[in-house]
Coordinates of C-alpha atoms and ligand atoms in Angstrom, one line a residue:
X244 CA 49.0 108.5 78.2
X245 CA 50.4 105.4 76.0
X246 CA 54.0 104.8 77.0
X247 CA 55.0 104.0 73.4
X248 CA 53.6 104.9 70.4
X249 CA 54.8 103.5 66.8
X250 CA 52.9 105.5 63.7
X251 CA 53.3 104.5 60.6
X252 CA 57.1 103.6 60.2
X253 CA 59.0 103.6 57.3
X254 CA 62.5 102.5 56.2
X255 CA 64.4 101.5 53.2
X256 CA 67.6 100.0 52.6
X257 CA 68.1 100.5 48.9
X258 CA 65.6 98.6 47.0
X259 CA 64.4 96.6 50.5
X260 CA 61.6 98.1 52.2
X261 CA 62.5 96.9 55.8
X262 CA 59.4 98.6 57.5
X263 CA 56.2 99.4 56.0
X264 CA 53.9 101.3 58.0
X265 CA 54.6 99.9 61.3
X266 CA 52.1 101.2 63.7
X267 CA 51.8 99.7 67.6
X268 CA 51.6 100.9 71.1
X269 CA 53.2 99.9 74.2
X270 CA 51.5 100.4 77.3
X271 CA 53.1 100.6 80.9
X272 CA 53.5 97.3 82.7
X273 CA 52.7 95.0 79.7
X274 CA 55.0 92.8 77.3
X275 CA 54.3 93.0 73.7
X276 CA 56.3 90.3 71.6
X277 CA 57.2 91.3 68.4
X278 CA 58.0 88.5 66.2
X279 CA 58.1 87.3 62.4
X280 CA 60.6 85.4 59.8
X281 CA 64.5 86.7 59.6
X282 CA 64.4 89.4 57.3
X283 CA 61.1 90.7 58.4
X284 CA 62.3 93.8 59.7
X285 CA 62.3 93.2 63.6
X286 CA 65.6 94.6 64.0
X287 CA 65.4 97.9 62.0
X288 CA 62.0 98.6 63.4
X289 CA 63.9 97.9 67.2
X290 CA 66.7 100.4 65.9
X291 CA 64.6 103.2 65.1
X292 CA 63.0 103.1 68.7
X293 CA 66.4 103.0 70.4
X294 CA 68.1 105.8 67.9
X295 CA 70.4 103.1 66.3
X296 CA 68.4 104.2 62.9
X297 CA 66.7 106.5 61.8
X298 CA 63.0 106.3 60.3
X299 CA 62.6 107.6 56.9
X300 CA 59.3 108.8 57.8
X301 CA 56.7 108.3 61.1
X302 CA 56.9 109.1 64.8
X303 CA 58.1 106.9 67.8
X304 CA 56.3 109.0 70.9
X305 CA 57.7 108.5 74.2
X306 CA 55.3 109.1 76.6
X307 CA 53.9 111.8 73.8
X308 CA 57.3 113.0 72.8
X309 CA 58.6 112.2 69.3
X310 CA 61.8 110.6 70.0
X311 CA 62.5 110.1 66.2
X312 CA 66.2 110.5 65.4
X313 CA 67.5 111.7 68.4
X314 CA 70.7 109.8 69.3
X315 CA 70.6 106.4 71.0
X316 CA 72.2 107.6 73.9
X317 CA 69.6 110.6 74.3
X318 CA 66.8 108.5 73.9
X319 CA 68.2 105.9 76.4
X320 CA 68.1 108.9 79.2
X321 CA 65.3 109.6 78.4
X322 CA 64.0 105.8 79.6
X323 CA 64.2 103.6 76.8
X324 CA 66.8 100.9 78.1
X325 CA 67.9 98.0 76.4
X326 CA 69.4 94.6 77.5
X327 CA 73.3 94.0 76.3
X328 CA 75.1 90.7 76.9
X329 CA 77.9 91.2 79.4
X330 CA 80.6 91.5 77.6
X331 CA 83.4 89.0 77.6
X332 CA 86.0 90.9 79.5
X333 CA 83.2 91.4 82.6
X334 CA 82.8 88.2 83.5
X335 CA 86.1 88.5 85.3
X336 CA 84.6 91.0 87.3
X337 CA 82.1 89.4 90.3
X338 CA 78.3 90.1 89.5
X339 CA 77.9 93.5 91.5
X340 CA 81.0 95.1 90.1
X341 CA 79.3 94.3 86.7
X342 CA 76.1 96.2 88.0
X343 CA 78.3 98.9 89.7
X344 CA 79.9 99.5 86.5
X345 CA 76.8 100.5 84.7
X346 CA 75.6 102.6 87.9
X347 CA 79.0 104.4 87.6
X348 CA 78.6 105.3 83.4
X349 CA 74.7 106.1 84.3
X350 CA 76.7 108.6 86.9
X351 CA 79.2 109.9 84.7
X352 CA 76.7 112.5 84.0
X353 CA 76.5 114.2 87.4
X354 CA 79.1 113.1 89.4
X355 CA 83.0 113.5 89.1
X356 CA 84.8 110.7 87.9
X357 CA 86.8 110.1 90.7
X358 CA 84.3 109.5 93.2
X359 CA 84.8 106.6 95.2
X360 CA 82.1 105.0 93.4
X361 CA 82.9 101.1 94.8
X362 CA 81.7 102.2 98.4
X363 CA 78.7 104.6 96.7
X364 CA 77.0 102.5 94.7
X365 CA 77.2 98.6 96.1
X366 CA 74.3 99.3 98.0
X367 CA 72.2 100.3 94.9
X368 CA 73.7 97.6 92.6
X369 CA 72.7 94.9 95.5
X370 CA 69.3 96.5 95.6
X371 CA 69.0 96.0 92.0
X372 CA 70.5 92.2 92.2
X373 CA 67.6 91.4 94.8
X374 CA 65.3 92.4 92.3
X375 CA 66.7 89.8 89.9
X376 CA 66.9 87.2 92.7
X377 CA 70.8 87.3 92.4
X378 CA 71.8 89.6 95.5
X379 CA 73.2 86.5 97.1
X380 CA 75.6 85.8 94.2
X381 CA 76.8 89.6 94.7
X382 CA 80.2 88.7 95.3
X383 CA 81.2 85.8 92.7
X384 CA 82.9 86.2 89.5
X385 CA 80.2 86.5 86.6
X386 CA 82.3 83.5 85.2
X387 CA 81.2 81.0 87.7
X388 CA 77.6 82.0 87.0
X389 CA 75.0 79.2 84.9
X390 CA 74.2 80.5 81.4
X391 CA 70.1 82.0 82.9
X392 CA 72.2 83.5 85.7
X393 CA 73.9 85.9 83.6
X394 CA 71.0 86.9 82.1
X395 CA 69.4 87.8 85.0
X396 CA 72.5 90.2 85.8
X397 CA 71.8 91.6 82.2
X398 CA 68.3 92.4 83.2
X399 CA 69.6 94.6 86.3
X400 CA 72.2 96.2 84.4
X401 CA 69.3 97.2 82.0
X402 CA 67.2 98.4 85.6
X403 CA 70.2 100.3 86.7
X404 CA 69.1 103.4 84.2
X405 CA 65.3 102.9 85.4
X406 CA 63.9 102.9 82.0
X407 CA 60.1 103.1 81.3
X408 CA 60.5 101.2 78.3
X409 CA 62.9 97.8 77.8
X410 CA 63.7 96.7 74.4
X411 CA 65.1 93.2 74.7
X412 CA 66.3 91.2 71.1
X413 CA 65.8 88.1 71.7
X414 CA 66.5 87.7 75.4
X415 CA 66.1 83.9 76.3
X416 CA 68.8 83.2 73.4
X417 CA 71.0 79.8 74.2
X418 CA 69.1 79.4 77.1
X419 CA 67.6 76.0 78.1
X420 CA 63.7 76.1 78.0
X421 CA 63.4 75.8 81.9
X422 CA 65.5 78.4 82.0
X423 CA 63.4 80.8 79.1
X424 CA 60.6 80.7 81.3
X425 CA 61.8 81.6 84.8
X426 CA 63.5 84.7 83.0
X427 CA 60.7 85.6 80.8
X428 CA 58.5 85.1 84.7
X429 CA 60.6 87.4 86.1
X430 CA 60.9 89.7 83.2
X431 CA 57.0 90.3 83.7
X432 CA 56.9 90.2 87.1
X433 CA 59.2 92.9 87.4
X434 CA 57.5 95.0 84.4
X435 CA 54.2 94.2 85.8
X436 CA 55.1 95.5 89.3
X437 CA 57.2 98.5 88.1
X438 CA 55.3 99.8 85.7
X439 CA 57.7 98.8 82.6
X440 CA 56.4 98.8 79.3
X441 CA 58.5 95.7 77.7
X442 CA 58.9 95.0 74.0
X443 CA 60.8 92.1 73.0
X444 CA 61.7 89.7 69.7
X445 CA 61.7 85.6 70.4
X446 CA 62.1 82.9 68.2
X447 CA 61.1 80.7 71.3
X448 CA 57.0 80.1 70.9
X449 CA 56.6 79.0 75.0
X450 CA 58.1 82.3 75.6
X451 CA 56.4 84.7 73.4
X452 CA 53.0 82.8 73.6
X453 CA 53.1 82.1 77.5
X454 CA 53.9 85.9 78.1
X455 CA 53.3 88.7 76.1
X456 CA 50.3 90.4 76.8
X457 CA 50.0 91.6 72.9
X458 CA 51.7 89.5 70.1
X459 CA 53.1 91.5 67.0
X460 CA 53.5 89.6 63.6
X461 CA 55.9 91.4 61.0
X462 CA 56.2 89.9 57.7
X463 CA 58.6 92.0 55.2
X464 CA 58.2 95.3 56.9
X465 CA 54.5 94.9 57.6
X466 CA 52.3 94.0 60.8
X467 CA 50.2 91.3 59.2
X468 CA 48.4 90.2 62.3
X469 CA 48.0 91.9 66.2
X470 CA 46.2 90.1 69.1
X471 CA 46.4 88.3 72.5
X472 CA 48.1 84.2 72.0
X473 CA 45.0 83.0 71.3
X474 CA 44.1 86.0 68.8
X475 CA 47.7 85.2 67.3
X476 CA 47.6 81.7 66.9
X477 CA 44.4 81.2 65.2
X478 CA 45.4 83.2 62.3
X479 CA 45.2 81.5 59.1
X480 CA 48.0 83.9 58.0
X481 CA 50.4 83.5 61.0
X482 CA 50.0 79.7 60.4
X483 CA 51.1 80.0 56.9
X484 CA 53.7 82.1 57.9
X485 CA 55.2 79.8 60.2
X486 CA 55.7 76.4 58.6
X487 CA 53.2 77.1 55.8
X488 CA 50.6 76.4 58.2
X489 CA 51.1 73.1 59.8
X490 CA 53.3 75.0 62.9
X491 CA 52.1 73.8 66.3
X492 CA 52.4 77.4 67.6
X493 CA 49.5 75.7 70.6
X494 CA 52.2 74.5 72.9
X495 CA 55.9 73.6 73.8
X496 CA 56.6 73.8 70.0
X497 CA 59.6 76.2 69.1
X498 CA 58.4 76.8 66.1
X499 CA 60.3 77.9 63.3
X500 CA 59.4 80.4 60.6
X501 CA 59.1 79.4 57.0
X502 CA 61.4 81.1 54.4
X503 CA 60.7 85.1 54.6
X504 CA 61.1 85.9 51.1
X505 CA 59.9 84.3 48.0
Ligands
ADP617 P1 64.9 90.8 61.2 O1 65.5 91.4 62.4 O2 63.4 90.6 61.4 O3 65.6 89.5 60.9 P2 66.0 93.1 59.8 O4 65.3 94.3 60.4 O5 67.4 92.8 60.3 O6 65.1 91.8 60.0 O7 66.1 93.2 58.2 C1 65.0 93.6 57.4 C2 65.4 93.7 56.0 O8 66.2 94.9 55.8 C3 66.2 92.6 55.4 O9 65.9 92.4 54.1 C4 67.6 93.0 55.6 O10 68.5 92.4 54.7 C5 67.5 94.5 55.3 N1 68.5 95.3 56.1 C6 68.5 95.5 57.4 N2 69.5 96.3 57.8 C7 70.1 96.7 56.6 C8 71.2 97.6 56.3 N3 71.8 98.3 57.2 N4 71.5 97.8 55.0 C9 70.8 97.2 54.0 N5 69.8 96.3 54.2 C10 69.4 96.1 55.5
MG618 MG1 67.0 90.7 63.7

């Protein structure tokens, strides 16, 4: 069965109609990108699969269940995680007490609050570190850490609730372009070998076109293209979007959409 399935979304702020019709799947173990101009409607149509929003009409199924509505936290349990930036007050903490943190919240639900979690769950938070490469930084404050190693402790505090789906917004954001693609690497690696379904929004090209297995364009509410890269970037439609079609969306070119309304 399709991990994710997006029919026919609609939403409307007022007068804007943020999503029209949007209608995609995401299958286990593969990244779909979903990209277009600011404004297009990236973000509501992201809210309304994690619960932040509500559709006004269509169905998100989660592994065949219609997941439209519910609360963000039931849909999160669920298995629809989503990365969060460590928060400022964290990085005081080292990196495992970060990742021990979120264990603890994910065990709020069936243990007591008083166990002794520090002891309990160091072992699981280091197991999730090795899987971002960053088990050997385990015991330094997340302060000391370069900009893409943070990131990857994001990514195992998004693990820690084993989701079958991860939304990420923009994930490689501030990050240098080396950087972008050793995350983005391990980000499909990881899905790849676990069986993740990964959807994700990029303004970096090298990342969306080096890595997603299935490239979403949204252009005021609407999908107006779907493909592979090459599928993608050969679109006369996509190349007007971006940069009224002289954008170099073939390689290393960040390239930046074109005004998203009129
Ligand atoms: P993107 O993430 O692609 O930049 P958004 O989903 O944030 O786009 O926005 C899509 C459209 O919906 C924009 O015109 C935006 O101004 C509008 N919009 C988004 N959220 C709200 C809201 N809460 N209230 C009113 N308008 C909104
Ligand atoms: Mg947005």
């Amino acid at each position: 069965m399709t991990l994710l399935s997006v029919e026919r979304l609609e939403k409307s702020f007022g007068g804007v109609h943020a999503a029209r019709g949007v209608t995609f799947d995401v299958e286990r173990g593969r990244l779909v990108a979903l990209i277009g101009p600011n404004g297009a409607g990236k973000s509501t149509t992201f809210n309304m699969i994690g619960g932040q929003l509500a559709p006004d009409t269509g169905r998100v199924l989660l592994d065949g269940t219609d997941i439209a509505g519910l609360a963000p936290r039931k849909i999160w349990r669920l298995g629809v995680g989503r990365t969060f930036q460590v928060a400022q007050t964290f990085l005081s903490m080292t990196v495992v007490e970060n990742v021990q943190m979120a264990l603890i919240s994910l065990a709020g639900r069936t243990r007591g609050f008083w166990t002794d979690a520090a002891s309990i769950d160091r072992d699981e938070a280091v197991a999730l570190l090795a899987r971002v490469g960053m088990a050997a930084d385990a015991d330094r404050p997340c302060r000391e850490l370069a900009y893409g190693d943070v990131k990857r402790v994001e990514l195992a505090i998004a693990l820690a609730g084993s989701p079958k789906l991860l939304l990420m917004d923009e994930p490689t954001a501030g990050m240098a372009p080396k950087e972008r693609g050793e995350l983005m690497q391990l980000t499909a690696d990881i899905a790849r070998a676990s069986g993740i379904g990964v959807l994700f929004t990029e303004h970096d090209m090298d990342a969306v076109f080096g890595h997603a297995d299935h490239i979403l364009v949204l252009v005021r509410g609407e999908i107006i293209a779907r493909g592979t890269a090459d599928e993608v970037r050969s679109n006369a439609r996509v190349r007007e979007v971006y940069l009224g079609g002289t954008a170099d969306l073939t390689a290393h070119g960040t390239a930046r959409a074109a005004g998203a309304r009129p």
